[in-house]
mmCIF file of C-alpha atoms in Angstrom:
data_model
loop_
_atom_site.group_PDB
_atom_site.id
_atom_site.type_symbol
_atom_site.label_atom_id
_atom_site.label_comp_id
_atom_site.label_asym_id
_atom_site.label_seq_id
_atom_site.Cartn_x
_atom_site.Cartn_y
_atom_site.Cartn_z
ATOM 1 C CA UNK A 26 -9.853 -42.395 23.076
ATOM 2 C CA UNK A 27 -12.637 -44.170 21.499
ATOM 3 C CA UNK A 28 -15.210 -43.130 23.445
ATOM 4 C CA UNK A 29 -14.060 -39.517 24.075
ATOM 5 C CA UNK A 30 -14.629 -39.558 20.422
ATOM 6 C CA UNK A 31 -18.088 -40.933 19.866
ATOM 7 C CA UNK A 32 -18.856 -38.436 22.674
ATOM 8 C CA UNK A 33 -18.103 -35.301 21.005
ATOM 9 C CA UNK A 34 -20.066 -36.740 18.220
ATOM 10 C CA UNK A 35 -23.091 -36.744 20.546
ATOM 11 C CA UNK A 36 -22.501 -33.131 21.679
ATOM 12 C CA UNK A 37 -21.936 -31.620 18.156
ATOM 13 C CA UNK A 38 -24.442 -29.125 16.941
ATOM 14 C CA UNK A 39 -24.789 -30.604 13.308
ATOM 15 C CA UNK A 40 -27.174 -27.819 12.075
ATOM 16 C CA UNK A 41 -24.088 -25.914 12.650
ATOM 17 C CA UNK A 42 -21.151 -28.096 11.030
ATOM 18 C CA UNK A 43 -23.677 -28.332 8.202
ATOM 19 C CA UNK A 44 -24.275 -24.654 7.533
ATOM 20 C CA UNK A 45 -20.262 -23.722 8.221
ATOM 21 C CA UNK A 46 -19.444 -26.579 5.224
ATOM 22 C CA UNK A 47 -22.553 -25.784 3.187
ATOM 23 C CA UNK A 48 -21.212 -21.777 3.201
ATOM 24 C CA UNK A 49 -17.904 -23.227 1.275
ATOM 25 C CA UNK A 50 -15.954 -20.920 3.221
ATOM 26 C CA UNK A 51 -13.195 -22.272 5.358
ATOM 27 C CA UNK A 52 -14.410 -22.042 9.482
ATOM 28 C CA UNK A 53 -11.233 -19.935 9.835
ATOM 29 C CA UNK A 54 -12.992 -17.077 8.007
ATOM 30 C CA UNK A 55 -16.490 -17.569 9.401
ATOM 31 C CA UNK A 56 -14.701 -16.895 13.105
ATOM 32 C CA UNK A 57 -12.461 -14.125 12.243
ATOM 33 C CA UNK A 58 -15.806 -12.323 10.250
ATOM 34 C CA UNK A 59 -17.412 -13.146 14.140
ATOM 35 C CA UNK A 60 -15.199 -11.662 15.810
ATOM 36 C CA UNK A 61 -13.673 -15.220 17.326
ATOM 37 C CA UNK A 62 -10.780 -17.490 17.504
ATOM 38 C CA UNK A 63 -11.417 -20.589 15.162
ATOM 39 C CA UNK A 64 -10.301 -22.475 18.024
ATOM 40 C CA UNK A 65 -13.876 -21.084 19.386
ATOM 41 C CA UNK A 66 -15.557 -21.664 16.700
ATOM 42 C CA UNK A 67 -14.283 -25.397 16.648
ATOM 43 C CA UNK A 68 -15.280 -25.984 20.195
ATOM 44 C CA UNK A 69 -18.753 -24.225 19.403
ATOM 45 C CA UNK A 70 -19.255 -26.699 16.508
ATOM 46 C CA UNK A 71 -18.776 -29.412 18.792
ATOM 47 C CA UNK A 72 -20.524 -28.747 21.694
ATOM 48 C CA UNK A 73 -18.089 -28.305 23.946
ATOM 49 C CA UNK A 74 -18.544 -24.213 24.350
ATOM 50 C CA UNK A 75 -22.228 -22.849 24.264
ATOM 51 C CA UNK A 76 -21.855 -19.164 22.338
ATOM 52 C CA UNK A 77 -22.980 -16.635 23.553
ATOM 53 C CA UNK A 78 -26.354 -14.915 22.728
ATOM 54 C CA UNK A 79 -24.638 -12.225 20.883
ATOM 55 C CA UNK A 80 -22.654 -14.884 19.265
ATOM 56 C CA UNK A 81 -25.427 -16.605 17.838
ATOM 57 C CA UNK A 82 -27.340 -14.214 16.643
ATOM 58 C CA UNK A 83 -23.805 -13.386 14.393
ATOM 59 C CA UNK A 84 -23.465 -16.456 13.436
ATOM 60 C CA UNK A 85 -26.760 -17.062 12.057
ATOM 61 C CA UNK A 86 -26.528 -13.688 10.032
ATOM 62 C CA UNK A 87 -23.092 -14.671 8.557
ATOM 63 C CA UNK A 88 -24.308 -17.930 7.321
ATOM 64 C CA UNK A 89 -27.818 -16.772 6.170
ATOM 65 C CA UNK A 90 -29.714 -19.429 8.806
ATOM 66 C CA UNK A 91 -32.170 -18.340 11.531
ATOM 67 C CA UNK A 92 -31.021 -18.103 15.138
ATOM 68 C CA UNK A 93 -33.528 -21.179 16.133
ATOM 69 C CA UNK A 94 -31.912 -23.041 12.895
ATOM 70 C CA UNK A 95 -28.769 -23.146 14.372
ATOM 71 C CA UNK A 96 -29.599 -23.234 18.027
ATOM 72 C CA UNK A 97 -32.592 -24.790 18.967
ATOM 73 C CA UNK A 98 -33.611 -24.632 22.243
ATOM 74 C CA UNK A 99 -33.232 -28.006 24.309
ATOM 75 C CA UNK A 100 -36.357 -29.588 26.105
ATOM 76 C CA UNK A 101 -35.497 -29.947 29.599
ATOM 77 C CA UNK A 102 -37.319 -32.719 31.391
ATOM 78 C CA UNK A 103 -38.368 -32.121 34.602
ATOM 79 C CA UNK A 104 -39.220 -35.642 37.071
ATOM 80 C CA UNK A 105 -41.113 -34.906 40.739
ATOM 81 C CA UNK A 106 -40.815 -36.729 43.025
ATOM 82 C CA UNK A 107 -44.275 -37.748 44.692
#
C-alpha cells in the first residue's frame, strides 16, 4: 500500500493541486463549474487520467492559470540504437 502511495505522489500534477487549493474553493465546485465528476477531477489531480484538451483549456480559465501553467508539456527522450 506503501508504495502504491508514494507512486501517485510521483504522478500528481502539483501545479494543479496547488492552483485547485490556492482558488479556496472546494474541488467539488471547480468540477461541477467544468462540466466533470469530482471523482475526475481527483484522478486528473493525480495523474492517473490525462484531461482532455478541451478540459484543460477550462480548467485553466476557471482557476485564472495559463494552459502551459497547469499542463506542461513532457520532454520525451528519444535513445537510437546505433
Amino acid at each position: 500500500f506503501r508504495i502504491i502511495s508514494f507512486l501517485r505522489v510521483i504522478n500528481m500534477n502539483l501545479s494543479l493541486k496547488l492552483a485547485v487549493v490556492a482558488s479556496g474553493r472546494p474541488a467539488y465546485q471547480i468540477a461541477s463549474e467544468l462540466g466533470i465528476t469530482d471523482t475526475r477531477l481527483s484522478k486528473i489531480i493525480l495523474g492517473l487520467l490525462q484531461p482532455r484538451p478541451e478540459e484543460q483549456i477550462k480548467l485553466a480559465t476557471i482557476l485564472g492559470k495559463k494552459e502551459s501553467e497547469l499542463f506542461p508539456k513532457k520532454k520525451t527522450e528519444v535513445t537510437l540504437n546505433e
